[in-house]
Amino acid sequence: MSSVQEGRAAASGTPPGQRPARKRRLVLEAALVLTVLLLGLVLTSLLVGSGSSSPGRAWDYLLGDPQARADAQLRLAVLDVRLPRTLAAVLVGVCLGLAGCLLQAATRNPLAETGLLGVNSGAAFAVVCGLTFFDAESPTALLCWALAGGITASAVVLLLAASGRTAGSPLRLVLVGSALGATFHGLTSYVLLGTQSTFDTYRYWTIGSLAGVETGDLLPLLPLVLLGLGTALACSRPLSALGLGDDSARSLGHHPERVRLVVAGAVSLLAGCAVAVAGPIAFLGLLAPYAARAVAGAHMTAQLLLSALVAADVLLLADLLARIVIQPWETPVSVLLAFVGGPLLVWIARSHRMSTAGASA
């Protein structure tokens, strides 16, 4: 332990040996609170929102009341409308939380977010091509096009970033992703210029919403999400080593370039699934990891767990508010996140601790 750390430990009155135990207890307590909050939000999401059924009637349905179960309109509201978008909010939140945490740790940049790998722009371009040239208008078709476009764009970014003498470096990943994202954005605008009907559908998709999601749309994505989750957990130890610097990571037996490319692949899968379900959702993949680092410190596995829980809680809460703020209409969930995320991002960027958070990732 350095003299600075010893001084801080002495000033806090905590023996150095007890500090890791206190940190673990704090992480466990935070994870428990976030899990309980998530379960409460899931239940509230099934009781409130889409449909004209009251929370009391929805509660009776969930408890198995025969009269409530015989109500076809109530069944439609709870099982066919609220349940799918609740599951979608949890799935998308977990994906964005994990993806943002991985990307910020790999690039050592606390302001990095999934759009840097071209996922959003690639998905948008694929959706526009599907609408314009292949008449892909159903939600399932749009989901498939968005997923394919997001993953394909990320694969191109990875291939370009893996070439050359600086293969896999954080700066190269960001530069290639930004350049390819701008290219896809220009191509998307060009295709949209001559197709008004495509623009109307694309405008609804790109605003970011969980409305209209069906349970059948989520099931095919589960293997990809589980693959991304497994890769994220497998990379937690190498990413912790990267936080010490590339030279230190190499001395510990890790390969920083390979680790970053594997992480970028996992981010592509997770962010691609999220964009395919809900469209581009800004800020969540940036803010959730920041909150997780504030509690977990440099422990990468704890960061991933807390980031996933924070993002799922925030997105589910935002979706609940989106249903009730201007009833009987709905507000796109991305709009609510932007109202909160914009000012918070400015505060993070101006924070004196930002560089410290990035270094500890």
mmCIF file of N, CA and C in Angstrom, residues 225-310:
data_model
loop_
_atom_site.group_PDB
_atom_site.id
_atom_site.type_symbol
_atom_site.label_atom_id
_atom_site.label_comp_id
_atom_site.label_asym_id
_atom_site.label_seq_id
_atom_site.Cartn_x
_atom_site.Cartn_y
_atom_site.Cartn_z
ATOM 1 N N VAL A 225 -27.498 -12.602 -26.278
ATOM 2 C CA VAL A 225 -27.304 -11.870 -25.024
ATOM 3 C C VAL A 225 -26.497 -12.709 -24.045
ATOM 4 N N LEU A 226 -26.808 -13.999 -23.947
ATOM 5 C CA LEU A 226 -26.066 -14.880 -23.033
ATOM 6 C C LEU A 226 -24.608 -15.011 -23.465
ATOM 7 N N LEU A 227 -24.372 -15.058 -24.775
ATOM 8 C CA LEU A 227 -22.991 -15.112 -25.269
ATOM 9 C C LEU A 227 -22.241 -13.836 -24.901
ATOM 10 N N GLY A 228 -22.895 -12.680 -25.088
ATOM 11 C CA GLY A 228 -22.267 -11.418 -24.698
ATOM 12 C C GLY A 228 -22.017 -11.336 -23.206
ATOM 13 N N LEU A 229 -22.968 -11.832 -22.408
ATOM 14 C CA LEU A 229 -22.811 -11.816 -20.954
ATOM 15 C C LEU A 229 -21.652 -12.710 -20.524
ATOM 16 N N GLY A 230 -21.581 -13.919 -21.093
ATOM 17 C CA GLY A 230 -20.484 -14.812 -20.744
ATOM 18 C C GLY A 230 -19.127 -14.236 -21.115
ATOM 19 N N THR A 231 -19.044 -13.606 -22.280
ATOM 20 C CA THR A 231 -17.790 -12.980 -22.697
ATOM 21 C C THR A 231 -17.416 -11.832 -21.766
ATOM 22 N N ALA A 232 -18.409 -11.062 -21.353
ATOM 23 C CA ALA A 232 -18.142 -9.951 -20.446
ATOM 24 C C ALA A 232 -17.556 -10.441 -19.127
ATOM 25 N N LEU A 233 -18.140 -11.493 -18.559
ATOM 26 C CA LEU A 233 -17.628 -12.022 -17.290
ATOM 27 C C LEU A 233 -16.239 -12.628 -17.470
ATOM 28 N N ALA A 234 -16.015 -13.275 -18.613
ATOM 29 C CA ALA A 234 -14.703 -13.871 -18.861
ATOM 30 C C ALA A 234 -13.617 -12.806 -19.011
ATOM 31 N N CYS A 235 -14.007 -11.612 -19.442
ATOM 32 C CA CYS A 235 -13.034 -10.531 -19.663
ATOM 33 C C CYS A 235 -12.818 -9.660 -18.429
ATOM 34 N N SER A 236 -13.512 -9.946 -17.338
ATOM 35 C CA SER A 236 -13.429 -9.054 -16.181
ATOM 36 C C SER A 236 -12.022 -8.992 -15.604
ATOM 37 N N ARG A 237 -11.345 -10.137 -15.497
ATOM 38 C CA ARG A 237 -9.983 -10.125 -14.947
ATOM 39 C C ARG A 237 -8.990 -9.424 -15.884
ATOM 40 N N PRO A 238 -8.985 -9.752 -17.191
ATOM 41 C CA PRO A 238 -8.078 -9.000 -18.084
ATOM 42 C C PRO A 238 -8.350 -7.504 -18.102
ATOM 43 N N LEU A 239 -9.625 -7.103 -18.010
ATOM 44 C CA LEU A 239 -9.940 -5.677 -18.004
ATOM 45 C C LEU A 239 -9.438 -5.002 -16.739
ATOM 46 N N SER A 240 -9.483 -5.717 -15.617
ATOM 47 C CA SER A 240 -8.922 -5.159 -14.388
ATOM 48 C C SER A 240 -7.432 -4.922 -14.535
ATOM 49 N N ALA A 241 -6.759 -5.843 -15.241
ATOM 50 C CA ALA A 241 -5.325 -5.653 -15.483
ATOM 51 C C ALA A 241 -5.071 -4.473 -16.415
ATOM 52 N N LEU A 242 -5.958 -4.291 -17.419
ATOM 53 C CA LEU A 242 -5.788 -3.159 -18.332
ATOM 54 C C LEU A 242 -5.904 -1.829 -17.599
ATOM 55 N N GLY A 243 -6.665 -1.811 -16.519
ATOM 56 C CA GLY A 243 -6.795 -0.578 -15.750
ATOM 57 C C GLY A 243 -5.486 -0.113 -15.154
ATOM 58 N N LEU A 244 -4.518 -1.017 -15.043
ATOM 59 C CA LEU A 244 -3.195 -0.651 -14.523
ATOM 60 C C LEU A 244 -2.281 -0.125 -15.615
ATOM 61 N N GLY A 245 -2.740 -0.198 -16.870
ATOM 62 C CA GLY A 245 -1.916 0.206 -18.003
ATOM 63 C C GLY A 245 -1.530 -0.998 -18.849
ATOM 64 N N ASP A 246 -1.264 -0.750 -20.133
ATOM 65 C CA ASP A 246 -0.961 -1.853 -21.041
ATOM 66 C C ASP A 246 0.315 -2.582 -20.647
ATOM 67 N N ASP A 247 1.337 -1.852 -20.233
ATOM 68 C CA ASP A 247 2.599 -2.499 -19.870
ATOM 69 C C ASP A 247 2.420 -3.407 -18.660
ATOM 70 N N SER A 248 1.679 -2.936 -17.674
ATOM 71 C CA SER A 248 1.424 -3.761 -16.491
ATOM 72 C C SER A 248 0.596 -4.985 -16.850
ATOM 73 N N ALA A 249 -0.384 -4.803 -17.748
ATOM 74 C CA ALA A 249 -1.208 -5.932 -18.167
ATOM 75 C C ALA A 249 -0.372 -6.989 -18.880
ATOM 76 N N ARG A 250 0.566 -6.555 -19.719
ATOM 77 C CA ARG A 250 1.435 -7.516 -20.413
ATOM 78 C C ARG A 250 2.322 -8.257 -19.419
ATOM 79 N N SER A 251 2.807 -7.554 -18.406
ATOM 80 C CA SER A 251 3.656 -8.207 -17.411
ATOM 81 C C SER A 251 2.892 -9.252 -16.609
ATOM 82 N N LEU A 252 1.553 -9.112 -16.554
ATOM 83 C CA LEU A 252 0.709 -10.086 -15.856
ATOM 84 C C LEU A 252 0.253 -11.207 -16.787
ATOM 85 N N GLY A 253 0.707 -11.207 -18.032
ATOM 86 C CA GLY A 253 0.393 -12.288 -18.951
ATOM 87 C C GLY A 253 -0.792 -12.051 -19.858
ATOM 88 N N HIS A 254 -1.323 -10.830 -19.915
ATOM 89 C CA HIS A 254 -2.469 -10.522 -20.763
ATOM 90 C C HIS A 254 -2.011 -9.848 -22.060
ATOM 91 N N HIS A 255 -2.879 -9.875 -23.057
ATOM 92 C CA HIS A 255 -2.612 -9.244 -24.347
ATOM 93 C C HIS A 255 -3.642 -8.130 -24.563
ATOM 94 N N PRO A 256 -3.270 -6.886 -24.294
ATOM 95 C CA PRO A 256 -4.250 -5.790 -24.345
ATOM 96 C C PRO A 256 -4.989 -5.683 -25.671
ATOM 97 N N GLU A 257 -4.290 -5.844 -26.807
ATOM 98 C CA GLU A 257 -4.953 -5.703 -28.098
ATOM 99 C C GLU A 257 -6.021 -6.777 -28.286
ATOM 100 N N ARG A 258 -5.686 -8.018 -27.941
ATOM 101 C CA ARG A 258 -6.662 -9.095 -28.075
ATOM 102 C C ARG A 258 -7.846 -8.898 -27.138
ATOM 103 N N VAL A 259 -7.541 -8.468 -25.927
ATOM 104 C CA VAL A 259 -8.625 -8.250 -24.955
ATOM 105 C C VAL A 259 -9.600 -7.206 -25.473
ATOM 106 N N ARG A 260 -9.079 -6.112 -26.024
ATOM 107 C CA ARG A 260 -9.953 -5.044 -26.512
ATOM 108 C C ARG A 260 -10.802 -5.507 -27.690
ATOM 109 N N LEU A 261 -10.237 -6.322 -28.558
ATOM 110 C CA LEU A 261 -11.000 -6.806 -29.702
ATOM 111 C C LEU A 261 -12.099 -7.767 -29.251
ATOM 112 N N VAL A 262 -11.785 -8.623 -28.280
ATOM 113 C CA VAL A 262 -12.817 -9.529 -27.753
ATOM 114 C C VAL A 262 -13.919 -8.735 -27.059
ATOM 115 N N VAL A 263 -13.517 -7.735 -26.281
ATOM 116 C CA VAL A 263 -14.505 -6.887 -25.606
ATOM 117 C C VAL A 263 -15.372 -6.156 -26.619
ATOM 118 N N ALA A 264 -14.746 -5.650 -27.678
ATOM 119 C CA ALA A 264 -15.515 -4.952 -28.708
ATOM 120 C C ALA A 264 -16.522 -5.895 -29.365
ATOM 121 N N GLY A 265 -16.150 -7.159 -29.540
ATOM 122 C CA GLY A 265 -17.099 -8.126 -30.085
ATOM 123 C C GLY A 265 -18.282 -8.340 -29.156
ATOM 124 N N ALA A 266 -18.011 -8.450 -27.851
ATOM 125 C CA ALA A 266 -19.099 -8.606 -26.884
ATOM 126 C C ALA A 266 -19.994 -7.372 -26.859
ATOM 127 N N VAL A 267 -19.377 -6.192 -26.920
ATOM 128 C CA VAL A 267 -20.149 -4.947 -26.959
ATOM 129 C C VAL A 267 -21.038 -4.906 -28.200
ATOM 130 N N SER A 268 -20.518 -5.382 -29.313
ATOM 131 C CA SER A 268 -21.308 -5.400 -30.545
ATOM 132 C C SER A 268 -22.555 -6.265 -30.402
ATOM 133 N N LEU A 269 -22.389 -7.453 -29.827
ATOM 134 C CA LEU A 269 -23.533 -8.339 -29.628
ATOM 135 C C LEU A 269 -24.570 -7.703 -28.701
ATOM 136 N N LEU A 270 -24.110 -7.198 -27.564
ATOM 137 C CA LEU A 270 -25.036 -6.652 -26.568
ATOM 138 C C LEU A 270 -25.735 -5.394 -27.082
ATOM 139 N N ALA A 271 -24.951 -4.470 -27.637
ATOM 140 C CA ALA A 271 -25.549 -3.233 -28.135
ATOM 141 C C ALA A 271 -26.419 -3.493 -29.355
ATOM 142 N N GLY A 272 -26.022 -4.444 -30.196
ATOM 143 C CA GLY A 272 -26.843 -4.779 -31.359
ATOM 144 C C GLY A 272 -28.207 -5.311 -30.958
ATOM 145 N N CYS A 273 -28.240 -6.168 -29.957
ATOM 146 C CA CYS A 273 -29.523 -6.679 -29.463
ATOM 147 C C CYS A 273 -30.383 -5.556 -28.886
ATOM 148 N N ALA A 274 -29.759 -4.652 -28.134
ATOM 149 C CA ALA A 274 -30.507 -3.548 -27.534
ATOM 150 C C ALA A 274 -31.096 -2.625 -28.593
ATOM 151 N N VAL A 275 -30.288 -2.272 -29.588
ATOM 152 C CA VAL A 275 -30.760 -1.384 -30.647
ATOM 153 C C VAL A 275 -31.855 -2.062 -31.465
ATOM 154 N N ALA A 276 -31.721 -3.363 -31.702
ATOM 155 C CA ALA A 276 -32.722 -4.085 -32.477
ATOM 156 C C ALA A 276 -34.086 -4.062 -31.790
ATOM 157 N N VAL A 277 -34.103 -4.135 -30.466
ATOM 158 C CA VAL A 277 -35.374 -4.177 -29.731
ATOM 159 C C VAL A 277 -35.977 -2.790 -29.567
ATOM 160 N N ALA A 278 -35.179 -1.820 -29.168
ATOM 161 C CA ALA A 278 -35.725 -0.525 -28.746
ATOM 162 C C ALA A 278 -35.280 0.649 -29.596
ATOM 163 N N GLY A 279 -34.453 0.433 -30.608
ATOM 164 C CA GLY A 279 -33.911 1.564 -31.335
ATOM 165 C C GLY A 279 -32.772 2.194 -30.546
ATOM 166 N N PRO A 280 -32.194 3.271 -31.045
ATOM 167 C CA PRO A 280 -31.078 3.911 -30.336
ATOM 168 C C PRO A 280 -31.535 4.525 -29.012
ATOM 169 N N ILE A 281 -30.943 4.088 -27.903
ATOM 170 C CA ILE A 281 -31.217 4.625 -26.575
ATOM 171 C C ILE A 281 -29.946 5.302 -26.084
ATOM 172 N N ALA A 282 -29.980 6.621 -25.975
ATOM 173 C CA ALA A 282 -28.780 7.371 -25.618
ATOM 174 C C ALA A 282 -28.605 7.461 -24.111
ATOM 175 N N PHE A 283 -27.385 7.724 -23.687
ATOM 176 C CA PHE A 283 -26.985 8.056 -22.323
ATOM 177 C C PHE A 283 -26.952 6.874 -21.362
ATOM 178 N N LEU A 284 -27.817 5.878 -21.518
ATOM 179 C CA LEU A 284 -27.912 4.827 -20.508
ATOM 180 C C LEU A 284 -26.614 4.033 -20.409
ATOM 181 N N GLY A 285 -26.024 3.669 -21.549
ATOM 182 C CA GLY A 285 -24.770 2.926 -21.533
ATOM 183 C C GLY A 285 -23.590 3.751 -21.074
ATOM 184 N N LEU A 286 -23.773 5.028 -20.936
ATOM 185 C CA LEU A 286 -22.716 5.909 -20.455
ATOM 186 C C LEU A 286 -22.846 6.167 -18.953
ATOM 187 N N LEU A 287 -24.066 6.363 -18.492
ATOM 188 C CA LEU A 287 -24.295 6.769 -17.111
ATOM 189 C C LEU A 287 -24.283 5.599 -16.132
ATOM 190 N N ALA A 288 -24.830 4.440 -16.537
ATOM 191 C CA ALA A 288 -24.891 3.295 -15.624
ATOM 192 C C ALA A 288 -23.501 2.843 -15.171
ATOM 193 N N PRO A 289 -22.516 2.719 -16.075
ATOM 194 C CA PRO A 289 -21.176 2.343 -15.606
ATOM 195 C C PRO A 289 -20.554 3.365 -14.662
ATOM 196 N N TYR A 290 -20.850 4.630 -14.876
ATOM 197 C CA TYR A 290 -20.314 5.669 -13.995
ATOM 198 C C TYR A 290 -20.847 5.484 -12.575
ATOM 199 N N ALA A 291 -22.158 5.215 -12.472
ATOM 200 C CA ALA A 291 -22.745 4.965 -11.154
ATOM 201 C C ALA A 291 -22.165 3.704 -10.527
ATOM 202 N N ALA A 292 -21.937 2.664 -11.346
ATOM 203 C CA ALA A 292 -21.389 1.414 -10.823
ATOM 204 C C ALA A 292 -19.977 1.611 -10.283
ATOM 205 N N ARG A 293 -19.156 2.394 -11.007
ATOM 206 C CA ARG A 293 -17.788 2.636 -10.543
ATOM 207 C C ARG A 293 -17.758 3.397 -9.231
ATOM 208 N N ALA A 294 -18.733 4.269 -9.024
ATOM 209 C CA ALA A 294 -18.769 5.046 -7.790
ATOM 210 C C ALA A 294 -18.919 4.146 -6.570
ATOM 211 N N VAL A 295 -19.537 2.975 -6.751
ATOM 212 C CA VAL A 295 -19.746 2.039 -5.646
ATOM 213 C C VAL A 295 -18.685 0.948 -5.634
ATOM 214 N N ALA A 296 -18.408 0.363 -6.810
ATOM 215 C CA ALA A 296 -17.542 -0.820 -6.886
ATOM 216 C C ALA A 296 -16.069 -0.487 -6.957
ATOM 217 N N GLY A 297 -15.714 0.744 -7.293
ATOM 218 C CA GLY A 297 -14.309 1.071 -7.450
ATOM 219 C C GLY A 297 -13.713 0.363 -8.652
ATOM 220 N N ALA A 298 -12.538 -0.242 -8.467
ATOM 221 C CA ALA A 298 -11.831 -0.862 -9.582
ATOM 222 C C ALA A 298 -12.190 -2.328 -9.787
ATOM 223 N N HIS A 299 -13.096 -2.886 -8.993
ATOM 224 C CA HIS A 299 -13.459 -4.305 -9.114
ATOM 225 C C HIS A 299 -14.347 -4.486 -10.338
ATOM 226 N N MET A 300 -13.810 -5.136 -11.378
ATOM 227 C CA MET A 300 -14.486 -5.173 -12.670
ATOM 228 C C MET A 300 -15.756 -6.023 -12.648
ATOM 229 N N THR A 301 -15.722 -7.174 -11.995
ATOM 230 C CA THR A 301 -16.921 -8.018 -11.949
ATOM 231 C C THR A 301 -18.059 -7.301 -11.248
ATOM 232 N N ALA A 302 -17.750 -6.622 -10.144
ATOM 233 C CA ALA A 302 -18.775 -5.855 -9.434
ATOM 234 C C ALA A 302 -19.285 -4.706 -10.289
ATOM 235 N N GLN A 303 -18.393 -4.065 -11.047
ATOM 236 C CA GLN A 303 -18.832 -2.999 -11.950
ATOM 237 C C GLN A 303 -19.841 -3.512 -12.968
ATOM 238 N N LEU A 304 -19.558 -4.671 -13.561
ATOM 239 C CA LEU A 304 -20.465 -5.235 -14.563
ATOM 240 C C LEU A 304 -21.827 -5.547 -13.951
ATOM 241 N N LEU A 305 -21.830 -6.177 -12.790
ATOM 242 C CA LEU A 305 -23.090 -6.532 -12.134
ATOM 243 C C LEU A 305 -23.913 -5.294 -11.809
ATOM 244 N N LEU A 306 -23.276 -4.316 -11.159
ATOM 245 C CA LEU A 306 -24.020 -3.124 -10.747
ATOM 246 C C LEU A 306 -24.450 -2.284 -11.955
ATOM 247 N N SER A 307 -23.616 -2.226 -12.977
ATOM 248 C CA SER A 307 -23.966 -1.458 -14.166
ATOM 249 C C SER A 307 -25.196 -2.058 -14.848
ATOM 250 N N ALA A 308 -25.254 -3.382 -14.949
ATOM 251 C CA ALA A 308 -26.423 -4.037 -15.552
ATOM 252 C C ALA A 308 -27.676 -3.763 -14.744
ATOM 253 N N LEU A 309 -27.581 -3.839 -13.415
ATOM 254 C CA LEU A 309 -28.749 -3.611 -12.560
ATOM 255 C C LEU A 309 -29.203 -2.153 -12.615
ATOM 256 N N VAL A 310 -28.250 -1.228 -12.570
ATOM 257 C CA VAL A 310 -28.603 0.198 -12.635
ATOM 258 C C VAL A 310 -29.307 0.521 -13.951
#
